[in-house]
XYZ file of C-alpha atoms in Angstrom:
505
model
C 136.065 57.325 102.288
C 132.978 58.342 104.195
C 132.150 56.790 107.521
C 128.538 56.078 108.398
C 127.978 56.062 112.126
C 125.014 54.210 113.504
C 122.874 56.422 115.658
C 122.876 55.249 119.307
C 119.781 53.426 120.414
C 117.746 54.395 123.456
C 116.984 51.679 125.964
C 115.753 51.260 129.530
C 117.963 51.426 132.604
C 119.141 47.883 133.420
C 117.481 46.199 136.340
C 115.950 42.968 137.591
C 112.448 41.859 136.664
C 109.805 42.129 139.382
C 110.123 38.395 140.056
C 113.908 38.664 140.270
C 113.582 41.732 142.466
C 111.259 40.002 144.916
C 113.516 36.952 145.051
C 116.608 39.083 145.587
C 115.046 41.272 148.270
C 113.730 38.265 150.182
C 117.174 36.700 149.943
C 118.676 39.851 151.451
C 116.048 39.822 154.211
C 116.886 36.204 155.044
C 120.566 37.123 155.206
C 119.824 40.083 157.509
C 117.269 38.803 160.047
C 116.222 41.435 162.542
C 117.171 44.170 160.079
C 115.085 43.824 156.911
C 111.593 42.605 156.145
C 109.888 42.342 152.754
C 106.119 42.588 152.440
C 103.687 42.501 149.530
C 101.383 45.451 150.201
C 99.341 45.250 147.003
C 99.029 43.619 143.613
C 98.548 45.008 140.142
C 95.573 43.957 137.984
C 97.877 41.320 136.453
C 98.890 40.043 139.869
C 102.393 41.492 140.147
C 103.407 42.393 143.718
C 103.875 45.923 145.025
C 106.777 45.409 147.419
C 107.627 47.188 150.663
C 111.000 46.849 152.356
C 111.074 47.693 156.060
C 114.555 48.322 157.412
C 115.152 48.845 161.134
C 116.994 47.303 164.070
C 114.589 44.825 165.671
C 116.650 44.841 168.880
C 115.621 48.475 169.485
C 111.986 49.234 170.375
C 110.010 51.132 167.737
C 108.478 53.561 170.274
C 111.117 56.234 169.833
C 111.976 55.712 166.153
C 111.419 58.159 163.335
C 109.673 56.924 160.175
C 110.953 57.696 156.671
C 109.139 56.535 153.527
C 110.709 56.385 150.058
C 108.486 55.725 147.037
C 109.036 55.490 143.273
C 105.667 56.381 141.784
C 107.011 56.774 138.225
C 109.267 53.705 138.378
C 107.347 52.095 135.523
C 109.334 54.200 133.086
C 111.837 56.028 135.298
C 113.727 52.832 136.091
C 116.760 54.678 137.449
C 114.650 55.334 140.547
C 114.294 51.614 141.232
C 117.997 51.019 140.646
C 118.889 53.830 143.037
C 116.530 52.604 145.745
C 117.873 49.055 145.463
C 121.380 50.446 145.914
C 120.169 52.385 148.969
C 118.652 49.226 150.468
C 121.947 47.389 149.957
C 123.811 50.143 151.808
C 121.240 50.396 154.602
C 121.447 46.709 155.507
C 125.233 46.706 155.367
C 127.925 47.274 157.983
C 128.497 51.013 157.523
C 128.392 52.726 160.935
C 125.980 55.405 159.713
C 123.623 52.753 158.336
C 123.732 50.952 161.683
C 122.894 54.166 163.543
C 120.008 54.902 161.166
C 118.610 51.418 161.749
C 118.740 51.922 165.519
C 116.909 55.241 165.406
C 114.563 54.977 162.432
C 112.134 52.793 160.539
C 113.021 53.162 156.862
C 110.315 52.110 154.407
C 111.251 51.679 150.757
C 108.882 50.843 147.893
C 111.371 50.344 145.035
C 108.876 49.657 142.227
C 105.455 51.237 142.690
C 104.468 50.566 139.040
C 105.374 46.891 138.544
C 103.568 46.300 135.238
C 105.164 49.110 133.219
C 108.472 48.412 134.934
C 108.403 44.734 133.985
C 107.634 45.635 130.356
C 110.659 47.984 130.286
C 108.349 50.622 128.878
C 110.108 53.621 127.347
C 107.378 54.892 125.022
C 106.455 58.341 126.343
C 103.107 58.548 124.566
C 102.072 55.083 125.701
C 102.972 55.879 129.294
C 100.932 59.074 129.450
C 98.004 57.382 127.713
C 98.016 54.429 130.115
C 97.058 53.798 133.717
C 100.572 53.726 135.209
C 100.947 57.500 135.337
C 98.101 57.733 137.846
C 100.091 56.072 140.637
C 101.705 59.498 140.972
C 99.123 61.847 139.517
C 95.733 60.265 140.242
C 95.260 61.555 143.772
C 92.925 63.809 145.732
C 93.265 65.081 149.276
C 91.619 61.900 150.599
C 93.625 59.426 148.519
C 93.550 57.874 145.030
C 90.699 59.171 142.877
C 89.860 55.743 141.434
C 90.636 53.188 144.172
C 89.249 50.167 142.324
C 91.431 50.779 139.277
C 94.490 52.072 141.144
C 95.660 49.175 143.351
C 99.267 50.363 143.153
C 98.328 53.818 144.437
C 96.152 52.214 147.108
C 99.179 50.201 148.226
C 101.111 53.438 148.718
C 98.173 54.914 150.634
C 97.974 51.863 152.895
C 101.642 52.234 153.838
C 101.260 55.967 154.486
C 98.166 55.395 156.635
C 99.784 52.597 158.614
C 103.044 54.374 159.421
C 102.164 58.116 159.253
C 105.757 58.957 158.294
C 107.682 62.011 159.406
C 109.121 62.283 155.894
C 107.875 60.982 152.538
C 110.384 61.230 149.707
C 109.219 60.329 146.200
C 112.007 59.553 143.728
C 111.765 60.418 140.014
C 114.306 60.287 137.218
C 115.342 59.435 133.669
C 113.665 57.134 131.168
C 116.696 55.879 129.244
C 120.029 54.386 130.251
C 121.780 56.551 127.667
C 120.395 59.835 129.034
C 120.637 62.003 132.099
C 118.664 65.020 133.273
C 118.893 68.143 135.351
C 118.829 66.764 138.866
C 116.867 68.497 141.610
C 115.557 67.982 145.121
C 112.388 69.401 146.621
C 111.097 70.784 143.310
C 108.197 69.317 141.376
C 107.763 69.917 137.674
C 104.220 68.506 137.841
C 102.692 70.568 140.655
C 103.634 73.893 142.195
C 102.107 72.681 145.481
C 104.627 69.880 145.870
C 107.264 71.633 147.979
C 108.186 70.672 151.514
C 108.010 73.240 154.288
C 111.717 72.894 155.168
C 113.822 74.283 152.312
C 117.044 73.642 154.225
C 116.689 69.868 153.888
C 116.869 69.810 150.059
C 119.880 72.126 150.293
C 121.746 69.583 152.428
C 120.800 66.766 150.067
C 121.888 68.717 146.995
C 125.191 69.573 148.645
C 125.864 65.897 149.348
C 125.568 65.163 145.622
C 127.495 68.234 144.525
C 130.362 67.360 146.868
C 130.749 64.229 144.713
C 130.796 66.206 141.454
C 127.114 66.277 140.511
C 125.183 69.453 139.748
C 121.634 70.147 140.892
C 119.245 72.884 139.915
C 117.851 74.946 142.775
C 114.678 76.053 141.009
C 114.034 79.755 141.468
C 117.595 80.264 142.738
C 119.099 78.823 139.568
C 116.621 80.755 137.428
C 117.289 84.028 139.228
C 113.556 84.602 139.551
C 111.174 85.050 142.453
C 108.946 82.100 143.268
C 105.206 82.380 142.757
C 102.729 79.565 143.156
C 99.809 81.671 141.936
C 99.176 83.336 138.561
C 100.741 86.787 138.157
C 98.916 88.120 135.138
C 101.019 89.967 132.615
C 104.390 89.308 134.262
C 104.446 85.511 134.268
C 107.798 85.364 132.481
C 109.530 87.015 135.424
C 108.203 84.720 138.176
C 109.359 81.147 138.656
C 106.555 78.594 138.857
C 103.720 80.986 138.091
C 102.568 78.928 135.097
C 102.700 75.586 136.915
C 99.503 73.907 138.082
C 98.304 73.174 141.645
C 97.890 69.475 140.914
C 97.333 67.044 143.797
C 99.945 64.311 143.484
C 100.928 61.379 145.675
C 103.043 63.080 148.343
C 100.491 65.792 149.047
C 98.266 63.125 150.596
C 100.952 62.429 153.210
C 101.221 66.140 153.954
C 97.547 66.974 154.258
C 96.723 63.865 156.285
C 99.793 63.504 158.518
C 101.911 66.669 158.245
C 104.711 64.629 156.692
C 107.666 66.492 155.257
C 107.144 65.741 151.576
C 109.682 66.041 148.794
C 110.176 64.892 145.259
C 113.524 64.565 143.548
C 114.798 64.048 140.024
C 117.776 61.772 139.472
C 119.968 61.045 136.493
C 122.411 58.755 138.257
C 121.989 56.013 140.851
C 124.926 57.246 142.932
C 123.390 60.708 143.214
C 120.190 59.076 144.451
C 122.017 57.242 147.218
C 124.107 60.248 148.256
C 121.093 62.517 148.606
C 118.894 59.964 150.357
C 121.665 59.085 152.800
C 121.909 62.772 153.699
C 118.148 62.916 154.182
C 118.300 59.921 156.516
C 121.007 61.682 158.523
C 118.546 64.516 159.178
C 116.384 61.980 161.001
C 119.243 61.443 163.471
C 119.978 65.145 164.014
C 118.433 67.865 166.179
C 116.910 70.329 163.729
C 116.335 74.051 164.115
C 113.561 74.957 166.615
C 113.267 71.351 167.793
C 114.314 69.890 171.174
C 114.508 66.266 170.053
C 116.534 64.502 167.391
C 114.448 63.589 164.363
C 112.814 64.995 161.266
C 111.371 68.459 162.036
C 107.713 67.580 161.450
C 106.424 68.228 164.959
C 105.557 71.951 164.870
C 102.219 72.398 163.109
C 101.568 76.140 163.389
C 103.372 79.346 164.318
C 102.116 82.891 164.768
C 104.693 85.450 165.804
C 106.287 84.368 169.107
C 103.861 81.482 169.718
C 103.862 78.038 168.107
C 102.030 74.790 168.757
C 103.532 71.341 168.387
C 102.922 67.711 169.118
C 103.247 66.611 172.747
C 105.225 63.619 173.901
C 108.415 62.171 175.290
C 108.732 59.524 172.558
C 108.526 59.700 168.779
C 105.332 57.620 168.795
C 103.643 59.956 171.295
C 104.676 63.035 169.343
C 103.477 61.435 166.109
C 100.013 60.728 167.531
C 99.773 64.249 168.929
C 101.119 65.886 165.762
C 98.655 64.084 163.514
C 95.706 64.926 165.760
C 96.630 68.616 166.058
C 97.242 68.812 162.313
C 93.878 67.298 161.457
C 92.073 69.510 163.983
C 93.988 72.645 163.023
C 90.898 74.376 161.566
C 89.276 74.403 165.027
C 92.448 75.687 166.743
C 93.656 79.282 166.884
C 96.505 80.920 168.760
C 98.005 84.368 169.168
C 100.034 86.563 171.495
C 99.782 89.945 173.168
C 100.691 93.172 171.375
C 102.990 95.046 171.482
C 105.277 92.096 171.959
C 107.419 92.932 174.961
C 111.185 92.543 174.908
C 111.034 91.002 178.369
C 107.819 89.007 178.288
C 105.093 87.301 176.305
C 101.487 86.243 176.722
C 100.310 83.356 174.559
C 96.723 82.295 173.970
C 95.653 78.946 172.524
C 92.019 78.153 171.796
C 91.116 74.600 170.803
C 87.524 75.454 169.860
C 85.845 78.412 168.144
C 83.360 78.560 171.027
C 86.046 79.185 173.637
C 87.726 81.765 171.449
C 84.453 83.630 171.025
C 83.828 83.414 174.774
C 87.127 84.896 175.914
C 88.395 86.892 172.951
C 87.604 90.591 172.557
C 84.479 91.497 170.663
C 86.301 92.592 167.508
C 88.849 89.821 167.773
C 90.325 90.236 164.300
C 90.788 94.007 164.314
C 94.165 95.556 163.616
C 96.273 96.627 166.617
C 95.020 99.863 168.151
C 96.485 101.113 171.423
C 93.575 103.529 171.775
C 91.370 100.500 172.361
C 93.346 98.190 174.687
C 91.565 94.879 175.107
C 94.005 92.625 176.972
C 92.784 93.684 180.414
C 89.076 93.118 179.586
C 90.018 89.715 178.188
C 91.815 88.803 181.407
C 88.741 89.943 183.317
C 86.696 87.343 181.433
C 89.259 84.655 182.172
C 89.202 85.512 185.890
C 85.519 84.625 185.993
C 86.521 81.009 185.347
C 87.968 79.385 188.507
C 90.348 77.352 186.339
C 92.448 80.506 185.874
C 94.416 82.142 188.705
C 93.252 85.742 188.576
C 95.980 87.123 190.857
C 98.695 85.728 188.597
C 97.027 87.247 185.533
C 96.922 90.620 187.296
C 100.596 90.214 188.188
C 101.459 89.759 184.532
C 99.477 92.849 183.540
C 101.508 94.883 186.002
C 104.789 93.672 184.510
C 104.104 93.758 180.753
C 103.796 96.474 178.114
C 101.371 94.314 176.094
C 97.954 95.932 175.884
C 96.069 94.248 173.097
C 95.262 90.901 171.520
C 94.645 90.317 167.823
C 93.509 86.962 166.481
C 93.912 85.477 162.998
C 90.751 85.624 160.949
C 89.415 82.078 161.010
C 85.968 80.989 159.935
C 85.271 77.413 160.994
C 81.846 75.860 161.371
C 82.746 72.169 161.203
C 82.740 69.563 163.972
C 84.776 70.306 167.092
C 86.388 67.521 169.108
C 88.501 67.613 172.286
C 92.269 67.305 171.961
C 93.083 63.826 173.245
C 96.806 63.293 172.611
C 98.290 66.276 174.390
C 99.504 69.699 173.280
C 102.803 71.573 173.373
C 102.834 75.385 173.363
C 106.119 77.012 172.389
C 107.228 80.516 173.343
C 109.899 81.711 170.901
C 112.108 84.276 172.643
C 114.823 86.245 170.767
C 117.394 85.970 173.574
C 120.400 83.684 174.153
C 119.129 82.870 177.639
C 116.613 84.210 180.146
C 115.857 84.155 183.863
C 112.140 83.973 184.579
C 110.480 86.328 187.015
C 107.042 84.994 186.101
C 106.077 81.867 184.148
C 102.552 80.492 184.424
C 100.051 78.285 182.597
C 96.497 79.553 183.130
C 97.954 81.523 186.036
C 99.441 78.475 187.771
C 103.101 77.782 188.486
C 104.595 75.006 186.355
C 107.305 72.542 187.289
C 110.120 71.615 184.897
C 108.920 68.517 183.027
C 108.904 67.105 179.515
C 105.528 65.503 180.247
C 103.446 67.884 182.403
C 105.197 71.212 182.832
C 107.813 73.053 180.825
C 111.380 72.867 179.617
C 113.720 75.369 177.999
C 116.047 74.802 175.059
C 118.165 76.971 172.774
C 117.902 76.176 169.085
C 118.096 79.089 168.234
C 117.436 81.837 170.805
C 115.440 80.591 173.764
C 112.392 78.398 173.296
C 110.091 77.501 176.176
C 107.973 74.420 175.562
C 104.902 74.101 177.770
C 103.739 70.485 177.851
C 100.074 69.692 178.477
C 99.562 65.909 178.604
C 96.542 63.906 177.448
C 93.576 64.431 179.731
C 94.629 67.961 180.685
C 94.138 69.877 177.433
C 91.301 72.369 177.906
C 89.449 74.438 175.339
C 91.434 77.578 176.209
C 94.907 78.130 177.638
C 97.010 81.194 178.413
C 100.748 81.188 179.080
C 102.286 84.279 180.679
C 106.014 84.891 180.971
C 108.210 87.754 182.177
C 111.979 87.420 182.256
C 115.379 89.074 182.380
C 117.597 88.499 179.376
C 121.195 87.385 179.545
C 121.952 89.583 176.526
C 123.165 93.149 176.985
C 121.505 94.980 174.121
C 121.289 98.711 173.560
C 118.249 100.404 172.119
C 118.106 103.384 169.818
C 120.702 105.793 168.403
C 122.068 108.223 170.993
C 124.149 111.430 170.715
C 127.342 109.601 171.695
C 126.785 107.176 168.815
C 127.935 109.900 166.401
C 131.458 109.447 167.745
C 133.303 107.310 165.153
C 135.851 106.325 167.778
C 133.275 105.272 170.331
């Protein structure tokens, strides 16, 4: 006797309707006053709400809280994303000690269904989805926002939330179409755009590990493929470079990056539990002190780095640093910074120009030339600075007598746009490859600084030694120079000497 087996049907991931979702979320918010709020931030052409859940401890002031945004811009068909985010909300408003700590230190924003119309229809037709308007909530973006604002109210709702909160991290969640299927899960990799990769690769690694510790398996992109990453065409050898045939498409998260320097990531999920595990690990990052940062929080504050000099947002609180970070990021084309060369083992000179005019005034004539010790230009540059009474000439001369640096090279920057003063403060970071140092000379514009996290400097070790020079609002000028000479706590030898041939030595 032959047995005829009915082929399994494909169907959507189970979940509440939009009306049921709104009712359920508002019921949760009523049960957790002071913890959760639900807001309608937009409506679809058919009037369905685009919902935003704001989760934070109302008894703790928002001034020093990090902001994390989670969106689901393909939730119209990838319904597992909505299910996973609803499960995350349930955990976040619960009694788990980690959830409580996250609520005290962060504002967590979750948009569980960014495409309400397709979601409510339980759409699973691939062709219909890509032919319709829902796909553009994720894909229909330019650097300034949605390309068709009048016909993209859902995307405009996402933009409004991003603009209002300027999040430190924006995580978009993607996933499977059918309840009966799964997919290769990933974090921090976009299959739609080779531009959509966050600038901290270590964060996706932590998130992936959280899922893999529970038995899931994630692809690591170029690592799993065993191929080098390329985001540009490599003619003739495309098959050997990961990502070289992808397109530089502007998608939703890239708006958050280009406008606010948010850490942006996408993720693919096949299971709701994997979603929650990875997003919980991401939220933990917002409570931790990350590499090169002095404060706990998502590492979005440093906006540029050149050799041993970096610039970052100023501020004692998260809100102050956010305002400074966003301003510096948006004005980055008018800013340039560099250091002296050769870079001394026991000192550094850092230059920061906040306007092309000041750079042209003080920088050497051929500012972008390659290093050339036959044409030292640091001393002539200091001579120009000494003509300005704002700089202490004696202190600059003192540094010259202590340092082996002889030259300054600047990055090649062509900027002819509008130039505006820096209004929200500036932090200059000296990155020193030593476990600890004792300063013999440390000056800003030739002047002694006092230890201060507001107007002065502080030192931290994460890793090496990092000196952060803090210039508060109202004191940022168009040109600054930081000079430092120090003794290192490390005992390090240099070179290979005759006695080094002794295998017993």
